[in-house]
CSV table of C-alpha atoms in Angstrom, one decimal:
chain,number,residue,atom,x,y,z
W,194,UNK,CA,11.4,40.4,74.1
W,195,UNK,CA,12.9,37.6,72.8
W,196,UNK,CA,11.1,34.5,70.8
W,197,UNK,CA,14.0,32.6,72.3
W,198,UNK,CA,15.3,32.4,76.2
W,199,UNK,CA,18.9,34.3,76.7
W,200,UNK,CA,20.8,34.4,80.3
W,201,UNK,CA,23.3,37.2,80.4
W,202,UNK,CA,25.6,38.0,82.9
W,203,UNK,CA,26.0,41.4,83.4
W,204,UNK,CA,28.4,41.2,86.8
W,205,UNK,CA,30.3,38.6,89.1
W,206,UNK,CA,31.7,37.0,85.8
W,207,UNK,CA,34.9,35.8,86.9
W,208,UNK,CA,34.9,37.9,89.8
W,209,UNK,CA,32.6,38.2,92.9
W,210,UNK,CA,31.1,41.6,93.1
W,211,UNK,CA,28.6,43.3,91.1
W,212,UNK,CA,25.9,40.6,90.8
W,213,UNK,CA,23.6,41.4,87.8
W,214,UNK,CA,21.8,38.7,85.8
W,215,UNK,CA,19.3,39.3,82.9
W,216,UNK,CA,17.2,36.1,81.8
W,217,UNK,CA,15.3,37.2,78.8
W,218,UNK,CA,12.2,35.0,77.9
W,219,UNK,CA,9.2,34.9,75.5
W,220,UNK,CA,7.3,35.7,78.3
W,221,UNK,CA,9.1,38.4,80.0
W,222,UNK,CA,12.3,40.0,81.1
W,223,UNK,CA,13.8,39.6,84.6
W,224,UNK,CA,16.7,41.2,86.4
W,225,UNK,CA,18.2,38.8,89.1
W,226,UNK,CA,20.2,41.0,91.5
W,227,UNK,CA,21.8,44.3,90.9
W,228,UNK,CA,24.7,44.8,93.0
W,229,UNK,CA,27.7,47.1,93.7
W,230,UNK,CA,31.3,46.2,92.0
W,231,UNK,CA,33.7,46.9,95.0
W,232,UNK,CA,37.1,46.6,95.6
W,233,UNK,CA,39.8,49.5,94.0
W,234,UNK,CA,38.5,52.9,92.9
W,235,UNK,CA,38.5,51.6,89.3
W,236,UNK,CA,36.1,48.8,90.2
W,237,UNK,CA,33.9,51.2,92.2
W,238,UNK,CA,33.6,53.7,88.5
W,239,UNK,CA,32.4,50.4,86.9
W,240,UNK,CA,29.3,51.0,88.7
W,241,UNK,CA,28.6,54.0,86.4
W,242,UNK,CA,28.7,51.5,83.4
W,243,UNK,CA,24.9,50.8,83.3
W,244,UNK,CA,24.1,47.3,81.9
W,245,UNK,CA,22.5,47.5,78.4
W,246,UNK,CA,18.8,46.5,79.4
W,247,UNK,CA,15.6,48.1,78.3
W,248,UNK,CA,15.1,48.9,81.6
W,249,UNK,CA,11.5,50.5,81.5
W,250,UNK,CA,10.6,46.9,79.8
W,251,UNK,CA,11.9,44.7,82.6
W,252,UNK,CA,9.3,42.9,84.2
W,253,UNK,CA,10.7,42.0,87.5
W,254,UNK,CA,13.6,42.5,89.3
W,255,UNK,CA,14.4,39.8,91.9
W,256,UNK,CA,17.1,40.1,94.9
W,257,UNK,CA,18.4,36.7,96.5
W,258,UNK,CA,19.6,38.7,99.7
W,259,UNK,CA,20.6,42.2,101.1
W,260,UNK,CA,24.4,42.3,100.6
W,261,UNK,CA,25.4,45.2,98.6
W,262,UNK,CA,27.3,43.6,96.3
W,263,UNK,CA,23.8,41.8,95.1
W,264,UNK,CA,21.4,44.6,95.7
W,265,UNK,CA,23.4,47.8,95.9
W,266,UNK,CA,22.7,49.3,92.5
W,267,UNK,CA,18.5,49.0,93.0
W,268,UNK,CA,18.4,52.5,94.1
W,269,UNK,CA,19.4,53.4,90.5
W,270,UNK,CA,16.1,52.0,89.0
W,271,UNK,CA,14.3,55.0,89.2
W,272,UNK,CA,16.6,57.0,87.3
W,273,UNK,CA,16.6,54.4,84.5
W,274,UNK,CA,13.1,54.9,84.6
W,275,UNK,CA,12.6,51.1,85.9
W,276,UNK,CA,9.1,50.7,87.9
W,277,UNK,CA,9.3,47.0,88.1
W,278,UNK,CA,8.8,45.3,91.3
W,279,UNK,CA,11.5,44.5,93.6
W,280,UNK,CA,10.7,41.3,94.6
W,281,UNK,CA,12.8,39.7,98.1
W,282,UNK,CA,12.3,37.9,100.9
W,283,UNK,CA,10.3,39.3,103.9
W,284,UNK,CA,13.6,39.5,106.2
W,285,UNK,CA,15.4,41.2,102.8
W,286,UNK,CA,12.6,43.5,102.3
W,287,UNK,CA,13.1,44.6,105.9
W,288,UNK,CA,16.6,45.3,105.4
W,289,UNK,CA,16.6,46.7,101.8
W,290,UNK,CA,15.5,50.1,102.8
W,291,UNK,CA,18.0,50.9,105.3
W,292,UNK,CA,20.6,49.3,103.2
W,293,UNK,CA,19.6,51.5,100.2
W,294,UNK,CA,19.5,55.0,102.5
W,295,UNK,CA,23.0,54.0,104.1
W,296,UNK,CA,24.6,53.3,100.6
W,297,UNK,CA,23.0,56.6,99.2
W,298,UNK,CA,24.5,58.4,102.3
W,299,UNK,CA,27.8,56.6,102.2
W,300,UNK,CA,28.4,57.8,98.2
W,301,UNK,CA,27.0,61.5,98.8
W,302,UNK,CA,29.7,61.3,101.9
W,303,UNK,CA,32.4,60.1,100.2
W,304,UNK,CA,31.7,62.5,97.2
W,305,UNK,CA,31.5,65.7,99.6
W,306,UNK,CA,35.1,64.4,101.4
W,307,UNK,CA,36.5,64.2,97.7
W,308,UNK,CA,35.3,67.6,96.9
W,309,UNK,CA,36.6,69.1,100.7
W,310,UNK,CA,40.0,67.1,100.5
W,311,UNK,CA,38.7,65.6,103.7
W,312,UNK,CA,38.8,61.6,101.9
W,313,UNK,CA,39.7,59.1,104.6
W,314,UNK,CA,42.7,57.6,104.3
W,315,UNK,CA,43.0,53.9,104.4
W,316,UNK,CA,45.9,52.2,102.5
W,317,UNK,CA,49.3,49.9,102.8
W,318,UNK,CA,52.8,52.2,102.9
W,319,UNK,CA,54.7,48.5,103.3
W,320,UNK,CA,54.9,46.5,101.0
W,321,UNK,CA,54.2,49.1,98.2
W,322,UNK,CA,50.7,48.1,96.4
W,323,UNK,CA,50.5,46.7,93.4
W,324,UNK,CA,49.0,49.6,90.6
W,325,UNK,CA,45.3,50.2,91.1
W,326,UNK,CA,44.6,48.1,94.1
W,327,UNK,CA,45.3,50.4,97.2
W,328,UNK,CA,42.0,51.3,98.9
W,329,UNK,CA,41.7,55.1,98.9
W,330,UNK,CA,44.4,55.6,96.6
W,331,UNK,CA,42.8,57.2,94.0
W,332,UNK,CA,42.3,61.0,93.3
W,333,UNK,CA,39.5,60.0,90.8
W,334,UNK,CA,35.8,61.6,92.1
W,335,UNK,CA,34.0,58.8,93.6
W,336,UNK,CA,30.8,58.1,91.8
W,337,UNK,CA,26.9,59.4,93.2
W,338,UNK,CA,25.1,56.6,91.7
W,339,UNK,CA,21.5,57.6,93.8
W,340,UNK,CA,20.8,60.0,96.4
W,341,UNK,CA,18.2,59.2,99.3
W,342,UNK,CA,15.2,60.3,97.1
W,343,UNK,CA,16.2,57.8,94.4
W,344,UNK,CA,16.7,55.3,97.4
W,345,UNK,CA,13.2,56.0,98.8
W,346,UNK,CA,11.6,55.5,95.5
W,347,UNK,CA,13.2,52.4,94.8
W,348,UNK,CA,12.3,51.2,98.4
W,349,UNK,CA,8.3,52.0,97.6
W,350,UNK,CA,8.3,49.1,94.6
W,351,UNK,CA,9.6,46.5,96.9
W,352,UNK,CA,7.6,43.3,97.5
W,353,UNK,CA,8.1,40.6,100.1
W,354,UNK,CA,7.5,37.0,99.2
W,355,UNK,CA,7.9,34.1,101.5
W,356,UNK,CA,9.9,31.1,100.7
W,357,UNK,CA,8.6,28.1,98.6
W,358,UNK,CA,5.7,30.1,97.1
W,359,UNK,CA,5.1,30.3,93.3
W,360,UNK,CA,4.6,34.3,92.3
W,361,UNK,CA,3.4,35.0,89.0
W,362,UNK,CA,5.2,37.9,87.3
W,363,UNK,CA,3.1,37.9,84.1
W,364,UNK,CA,1.5,35.0,82.2
W,365,UNK,CA,3.7,32.1,81.6
W,366,UNK,CA,6.6,33.8,84.0
W,367,UNK,CA,6.9,32.6,87.6
W,368,UNK,CA,9.4,32.2,90.4
W,369,UNK,CA,9.7,30.7,94.1
W,370,UNK,CA,12.7,31.3,96.3
W,371,UNK,CA,14.5,28.5,98.2
W,372,UNK,CA,16.2,29.1,101.7
W,373,UNK,CA,20.3,29.5,100.6
W,374,UNK,CA,21.4,29.7,104.4
W,375,UNK,CA,24.0,32.4,103.8
W,376,UNK,CA,22.6,35.5,105.7
W,377,UNK,CA,19.3,36.1,107.4
W,378,UNK,CA,16.5,35.9,104.4
W,379,UNK,CA,19.3,35.0,101.5
W,380,UNK,CA,17.6,32.7,98.6
W,381,UNK,CA,18.1,31.0,95.5
W,382,UNK,CA,15.6,32.0,93.0
W,383,UNK,CA,13.7,29.6,90.6
W,384,UNK,CA,12.6,31.1,87.4
W,385,UNK,CA,10.2,29.0,85.3
W,386,UNK,CA,8.7,30.2,82.0
W,387,UNK,CA,7.4,28.8,78.8
W,388,UNK,CA,9.4,28.1,75.9
W,389,UNK,CA,8.1,26.8,72.7
W,390,UNK,CA,5.1,25.2,74.5
W,391,UNK,CA,7.2,23.7,77.1
W,392,UNK,CA,8.3,24.3,80.8
W,393,UNK,CA,11.6,25.7,81.6
W,394,UNK,CA,13.2,26.2,85.0
W,395,UNK,CA,16.4,27.8,85.6
W,396,UNK,CA,17.5,28.3,89.3
W,397,UNK,CA,19.9,31.5,90.6
W,398,UNK,CA,21.9,29.8,93.6
W,399,UNK,CA,22.3,33.1,94.7
W,400,UNK,CA,25.0,33.0,97.9
W,401,UNK,CA,25.1,29.5,99.3
W,402,UNK,CA,25.7,29.2,102.9
W,403,UNK,CA,27.5,26.2,104.2
W,404,UNK,CA,25.8,22.8,104.5
W,405,UNK,CA,25.7,23.2,108.3
W,406,UNK,CA,25.1,26.9,109.6
W,407,UNK,CA,25.6,27.5,113.2
W,408,UNK,CA,23.1,30.1,112.8
W,409,UNK,CA,20.6,29.4,110.6
W,410,UNK,CA,18.6,26.3,109.0
W,411,UNK,CA,19.5,24.0,106.6
W,412,UNK,CA,19.5,25.1,103.0
W,413,UNK,CA,17.1,23.5,100.6
W,414,UNK,CA,17.9,21.2,97.9
W,415,UNK,CA,18.6,22.1,94.7
W,416,UNK,CA,15.4,21.4,93.0
W,417,UNK,CA,14.8,19.2,89.5
W,418,UNK,CA,15.5,22.4,86.7
W,419,UNK,CA,16.7,22.4,83.4
W,420,UNK,CA,19.7,25.1,84.0
W,421,UNK,CA,21.6,26.2,87.6
W,422,UNK,CA,23.5,29.1,87.8
W,423,UNK,CA,25.9,28.6,90.5
W,424,UNK,CA,28.1,30.7,93.0
W,425,UNK,CA,31.7,29.8,93.2
W,426,UNK,CA,33.2,32.2,95.8
W,427,UNK,CA,35.1,29.7,97.4
W,428,UNK,CA,35.3,27.0,94.9
W,429,UNK,CA,38.9,26.5,95.1
W,430,UNK,CA,38.9,26.2,99.0
W,431,UNK,CA,37.9,23.8,101.6
W,432,UNK,CA,37.6,25.1,105.1
W,433,UNK,CA,38.2,23.4,108.9
W,434,UNK,CA,34.9,22.6,110.7
W,435,UNK,CA,33.0,25.8,112.3
W,436,UNK,CA,34.2,23.8,115.6
W,437,UNK,CA,37.8,24.5,115.0
W,438,UNK,CA,37.1,28.1,114.2
W,439,UNK,CA,35.5,28.2,117.4
W,440,UNK,CA,38.1,26.6,119.2
W,441,UNK,CA,40.2,29.2,117.7
W,442,UNK,CA,38.2,32.5,118.7
W,443,UNK,CA,38.3,30.9,122.4
W,444,UNK,CA,41.9,30.5,122.1
W,445,UNK,CA,42.6,34.0,120.9
W,446,UNK,CA,40.5,35.7,123.4
W,447,UNK,CA,42.4,33.8,125.8
W,448,UNK,CA,45.8,34.9,124.4
W,449,UNK,CA,44.8,38.8,124.3
W,450,UNK,CA,43.3,38.5,127.6
W,451,UNK,CA,46.3,37.3,129.2
W,452,UNK,CA,48.6,39.9,127.7
W,453,UNK,CA,46.1,42.9,128.3
W,454,UNK,CA,45.5,43.6,125.0
W,455,UNK,CA,41.9,44.1,123.0
W,456,UNK,CA,40.3,42.2,120.0
W,457,UNK,CA,39.1,43.9,116.6
W,458,UNK,CA,37.3,41.9,114.4
W,459,UNK,CA,36.2,44.1,110.9
W,460,UNK,CA,32.7,42.8,110.7
W,461,UNK,CA,30.1,42.5,108.0
W,462,UNK,CA,27.0,43.7,109.6
W,463,UNK,CA,24.7,40.9,107.5
W,464,UNK,CA,25.8,37.6,108.5
W,465,UNK,CA,29.3,37.6,110.3
W,466,UNK,CA,28.5,39.6,112.7
W,467,UNK,CA,25.6,37.4,114.3
W,468,UNK,CA,28.0,34.3,113.6
W,469,UNK,CA,30.8,35.7,115.8
W,470,UNK,CA,28.0,36.9,118.4
W,471,UNK,CA,26.7,33.3,118.5
W,472,UNK,CA,30.3,32.3,119.2
W,473,UNK,CA,30.9,34.8,121.6
W,474,UNK,CA,27.8,34.2,123.3
W,475,UNK,CA,28.9,30.5,123.9
W,476,UNK,CA,32.2,31.9,125.4
W,477,UNK,CA,30.1,33.9,127.8
W,478,UNK,CA,28.1,31.3,128.8
W,479,UNK,CA,30.8,29.0,129.5
W,480,UNK,CA,33.2,32.1,131.7
W,481,UNK,CA,35.5,31.8,128.6
W,482,UNK,CA,35.5,35.7,127.9
W,483,UNK,CA,38.0,36.7,130.7
W,484,UNK,CA,36.1,39.4,131.8
W,485,UNK,CA,35.9,41.1,128.1
W,486,UNK,CA,33.2,43.3,127.2
W,487,UNK,CA,31.9,42.7,123.4
W,488,UNK,CA,31.0,46.1,121.8
W,489,UNK,CA,28.5,46.0,118.4
W,490,UNK,CA,29.8,48.7,116.7
W,491,UNK,CA,27.3,48.9,113.8
W,492,UNK,CA,23.3,49.8,113.8
W,493,UNK,CA,23.2,47.6,110.6
W,494,UNK,CA,24.5,44.7,112.4
W,495,UNK,CA,22.2,45.6,115.5
W,496,UNK,CA,19.1,45.6,113.0
W,497,UNK,CA,20.1,42.0,111.3
W,498,UNK,CA,20.4,40.6,114.6
W,499,UNK,CA,16.8,42.0,115.6
W,500,UNK,CA,15.8,40.3,112.2
W,501,UNK,CA,17.1,37.0,113.6
W,502,UNK,CA,14.6,37.0,116.5
W,503,UNK,CA,11.8,38.4,114.6
W,504,UNK,CA,12.2,34.8,112.2
W,505,UNK,CA,12.9,32.4,114.3
W,506,UNK,CA,11.7,29.9,111.9
W,507,UNK,CA,15.0,30.8,109.7
W,508,UNK,CA,17.2,29.8,112.5
W,509,UNK,CA,18.9,26.5,113.2
W,510,UNK,CA,16.6,24.4,115.2
W,511,UNK,CA,18.2,25.0,118.5
W,512,UNK,CA,18.3,28.8,118.4
W,513,UNK,CA,14.7,28.5,116.8
W,514,UNK,CA,13.6,26.8,120.0
W,515,UNK,CA,15.4,29.4,122.0
W,516,UNK,CA,14.0,32.5,120.7
W,517,UNK,CA,10.5,31.0,120.6
W,518,UNK,CA,10.9,30.2,124.7
W,519,UNK,CA,11.5,34.0,124.9
W,520,UNK,CA,15.3,34.1,124.8
W,521,UNK,CA,18.0,35.7,122.6
W,522,UNK,CA,21.0,33.8,122.0
W,523,UNK,CA,22.7,36.6,120.1
W,524,UNK,CA,22.8,38.5,123.9
W,525,UNK,CA,25.0,37.8,126.7
W,526,UNK,CA,26.2,39.6,129.7
W,527,UNK,CA,28.7,42.5,128.3
W,528,UNK,CA,27.5,42.7,125.0
W,529,UNK,CA,27.0,46.7,124.2
W,530,UNK,CA,25.6,48.1,121.1
W,531,UNK,CA,26.9,51.5,119.7
W,532,UNK,CA,24.5,53.2,117.9
W,533,UNK,CA,26.4,56.5,117.1
W,534,UNK,CA,29.7,57.7,116.3
W,535,UNK,CA,30.2,59.5,119.6
W,536,UNK,CA,29.9,56.4,121.1
W,537,UNK,CA,32.4,54.6,119.0
W,538,UNK,CA,35.1,57.3,119.5
W,539,UNK,CA,34.6,57.3,123.0
W,540,UNK,CA,35.6,53.6,122.9
W,541,UNK,CA,38.8,54.0,121.1
W,542,UNK,CA,39.7,56.3,124.5
W,543,UNK,CA,39.1,53.5,126.8
W,544,UNK,CA,41.5,51.5,128.6
W,545,UNK,CA,39.1,48.6,129.4
W,546,UNK,CA,39.8,45.2,127.5
W,547,UNK,CA,37.3,44.7,125.1
W,548,UNK,CA,36.0,43.0,121.9
W,549,UNK,CA,34.9,45.3,119.3
W,550,UNK,CA,33.0,44.4,116.3
W,551,UNK,CA,33.1,47.4,113.7
W,552,UNK,CA,32.5,47.7,110.0
W,553,UNK,CA,33.1,47.7,107.5
W,554,UNK,CA,34.3,43.9,107.1
W,555,UNK,CA,36.6,45.2,104.6
W,556,UNK,CA,38.4,47.9,106.2
W,557,UNK,CA,37.7,50.4,103.9
W,558,UNK,CA,35.1,53.2,105.8
W,559,UNK,CA,33.3,52.9,108.8
W,560,UNK,CA,34.0,53.0,112.3
W,561,UNK,CA,36.6,50.5,112.0
W,562,UNK,CA,38.8,52.9,110.6
W,563,UNK,CA,39.5,55.0,113.8
W,564,UNK,CA,39.6,51.6,116.0
W,565,UNK,CA,42.6,50.3,113.9
W,566,UNK,CA,44.4,53.4,114.5
W,567,UNK,CA,43.9,52.7,117.9
W,568,UNK,CA,44.9,49.4,118.5
W,569,UNK,CA,47.1,48.2,115.1
W,570,UNK,CA,50.6,49.0,116.6
W,571,UNK,CA,49.7,47.2,119.8
W,572,UNK,CA,51.3,43.6,120.0
W,573,UNK,CA,49.0,43.0,122.8
W,574,UNK,CA,45.9,43.4,120.2
W,575,UNK,CA,44.7,40.6,117.4
W,576,UNK,CA,42.6,41.5,114.6
W,577,UNK,CA,40.4,39.0,113.6
W,578,UNK,CA,38.9,38.3,110.2
W,579,UNK,CA,36.0,36.2,109.5
W,580,UNK,CA,34.4,36.9,106.4
W,581,UNK,CA,36.3,36.9,102.4
W,582,UNK,CA,38.8,39.8,101.5
W,583,UNK,CA,38.5,41.4,98.3
W,584,UNK,CA,42.1,42.1,96.8
W,585,UNK,CA,42.5,45.9,96.6
W,586,UNK,CA,41.2,46.9,99.8
W,587,UNK,CA,42.7,47.2,103.5
W,588,UNK,CA,41.2,44.5,104.9
W,589,UNK,CA,43.0,41.9,102.3
W,590,UNK,CA,46.4,43.1,103.2
W,591,UNK,CA,46.4,43.3,106.8
W,592,UNK,CA,45.0,39.9,106.9
W,593,UNK,CA,47.9,38.8,104.5
W,594,UNK,CA,51.1,40.8,104.5
W,595,UNK,CA,50.9,44.6,105.5
W,596,UNK,CA,53.6,45.9,107.8
W,597,UNK,CA,52.9,49.6,107.4
W,598,UNK,CA,49.7,51.4,106.8
W,599,UNK,CA,48.5,54.8,106.7
W,600,UNK,CA,45.2,56.1,108.3
W,601,UNK,CA,43.7,59.5,108.8
W,602,UNK,CA,45.2,59.7,112.1
W,603,UNK,CA,49.2,58.8,110.8
W,604,UNK,CA,51.4,56.0,109.9
W,605,UNK,CA,51.0,52.6,111.8
W,606,UNK,CA,52.9,49.6,112.0
W,607,UNK,CA,51.0,46.5,111.8
W,608,UNK,CA,52.2,45.0,115.1
W,609,UNK,CA,49.0,43.2,116.5
W,610,UNK,CA,48.4,39.7,115.8
W,611,UNK,CA,46.3,38.6,112.9
W,612,UNK,CA,43.7,35.4,112.9
W,613,UNK,CA,41.7,34.4,110.3
W,614,UNK,CA,38.8,32.0,111.3
W,615,UNK,CA,37.8,30.7,107.9
W,616,UNK,CA,35.4,28.3,109.2
W,617,UNK,CA,32.8,31.2,110.0
W,618,UNK,CA,32.6,31.9,106.5
W,619,UNK,CA,29.2,32.2,105.3
W,620,UNK,CA,29.7,30.8,101.9
W,621,UNK,CA,29.7,27.4,101.0
W,622,UNK,CA,33.6,25.9,100.5
W,623,UNK,CA,34.1,23.7,97.6
W,624,UNK,CA,33.1,20.4,99.0
W,625,UNK,CA,29.7,21.9,100.3
W,626,UNK,CA,29.5,23.5,96.7
W,627,UNK,CA,29.9,20.1,94.9
W,628,UNK,CA,27.5,18.7,97.9
W,629,UNK,CA,24.6,21.2,97.1
W,630,UNK,CA,24.7,20.5,93.2
W,631,UNK,CA,25.0,16.1,93.8
W,632,UNK,CA,22.5,16.4,96.2
W,633,UNK,CA,19.4,17.6,93.6
W,634,UNK,CA,16.1,16.4,93.7
W,635,UNK,CA,16.5,15.1,90.5
W,636,UNK,CA,17.1,15.6,86.6
W,637,UNK,CA,20.8,16.4,85.3
W,638,UNK,CA,21.0,20.0,85.0
W,639,UNK,CA,23.0,22.3,82.5
W,640,UNK,CA,25.7,23.9,85.2
W,641,UNK,CA,26.7,27.9,84.7
W,642,UNK,CA,29.4,28.5,87.2
W,643,UNK,CA,29.4,32.5,88.3
W,644,UNK,CA,30.3,34.7,91.3
W,645,UNK,CA,33.8,33.6,91.9
W,646,UNK,CA,37.1,34.5,90.3
W,647,UNK,CA,38.4,32.7,87.7
W,648,UNK,CA,40.7,30.4,89.4
W,649,UNK,CA,37.8,29.7,91.9
W,650,UNK,CA,35.2,29.0,88.9
W,651,UNK,CA,37.8,26.7,87.6
W,652,UNK,CA,38.9,24.6,90.5
W,653,UNK,CA,35.0,24.1,91.2
W,654,UNK,CA,34.4,22.9,87.3
W,655,UNK,CA,37.0,20.3,87.7
W,656,UNK,CA,35.7,19.3,91.3
W,657,UNK,CA,32.1,18.9,89.6
W,658,UNK,CA,33.4,16.9,86.9
W,659,UNK,CA,35.8,14.6,89.0
W,660,UNK,CA,33.0,13.6,91.8
W,661,UNK,CA,29.5,14.2,89.6
W,662,UNK,CA,30.7,13.8,85.9
W,663,UNK,CA,28.8,16.8,85.0
W,664,UNK,CA,30.0,19.5,82.9
W,665,UNK,CA,29.9,22.9,83.4
W,666,UNK,CA,30.2,26.3,81.8
W,667,UNK,CA,32.1,29.4,82.8
W,668,UNK,CA,31.0,32.4,80.6
W,669,UNK,CA,32.5,35.7,80.0
W,670,UNK,CA,31.0,39.0,81.5
W,671,UNK,CA,28.4,40.2,79.0
W,672,UNK,CA,28.2,36.5,76.9
W,673,UNK,CA,24.3,35.7,75.9
W,674,UNK,CA,23.7,32.4,76.9
W,675,UNK,CA,20.6,30.0,74.7
W,676,UNK,CA,18.6,28.6,77.4
């Protein structure tokens, strides 16, 4: 431990994955998030480069939410001899064991497939990809970071902490969660400690949701703190209103139904799946699904939807009232849950019109791949994207430019219609981010931008300076920042 206080970005510095930040203070040492690097095989191998932290002497690990780019390396902690408690909000604490088990299983499966020569193919053929950016195009051995036993050991150290309740980690070192409205259970983290006899407060924004979420209650105001580490995923973008995306979804459903096709929505299980279900429920209740069934092909998404009913206080007020009255706003006539691969494969052979929500949202693994093989070449069908896509993965290419792709089942021309529902993003856009930092409770904090591509950080920095007159910092990976 230092007699000074320092912050070190050990991931998500000038990029959007691998979130991990060390806060080292005279009162104790805290790690905020420990997520996976995602993207190309080269990016995934960065997960083997363990941050140079004195892990056995970490006093607490705080998790902002259950997306794997923020929590996916927690299963490594037992092997690193880190026995510190993992603090999370109650919904995140519910999700984390399942997320870690799933991640461990996927790592082992990918390694076995590589060893047996059965690695799923998911890559772009035309136009030819840039070197190092094609999903599943590498022959390198996929890493196994931890196994199911490690995941279980890590899960045993998870400690649920309610929102807005100060929790002491050590004398002089405490934290509390603020609702970030990104996904169910997501939080910003305010850490307070003593430095040179004075109170200091640092806030880690985590992933921030939009100012008005159709699913979740409004995010909380930025409290009065000394330093803010702020995400910038969409720092260079401003989206249309959520209502415009709802209209776009309604329109594509109508178009596809009229031409006798199907819709495939590559879906992130935590967040986007629930927002899409909410919009589809609205269409169902207004008789605008055109007799198309909806298939949720993701056990994790099913679990996250259950949590929305379990924690109604975290929902948008109208939805909260519906749940408290005994209704389920995410369920509607024609919705079917698929729990296993057999059910999923059976669906690919069905001639019935339908809307399929399947993972992974990046189109790099999971049931979405065999659904793509069945649907992508038919111009009657549509691919609907409702989340951020990482450069280097198949989903990004399908959304933007892919003409010919290769999957396990063969080569396929991309003839399906492509639709991007930007307004359903779970990340705040530039205007929302500027609004969040501008509506703070008081004081003028030092602002550090992370969790965004460099162009997004630069654009958001300029927007904050122009609108609020605040200077921002854009530190590099591994740089120590004195508080």
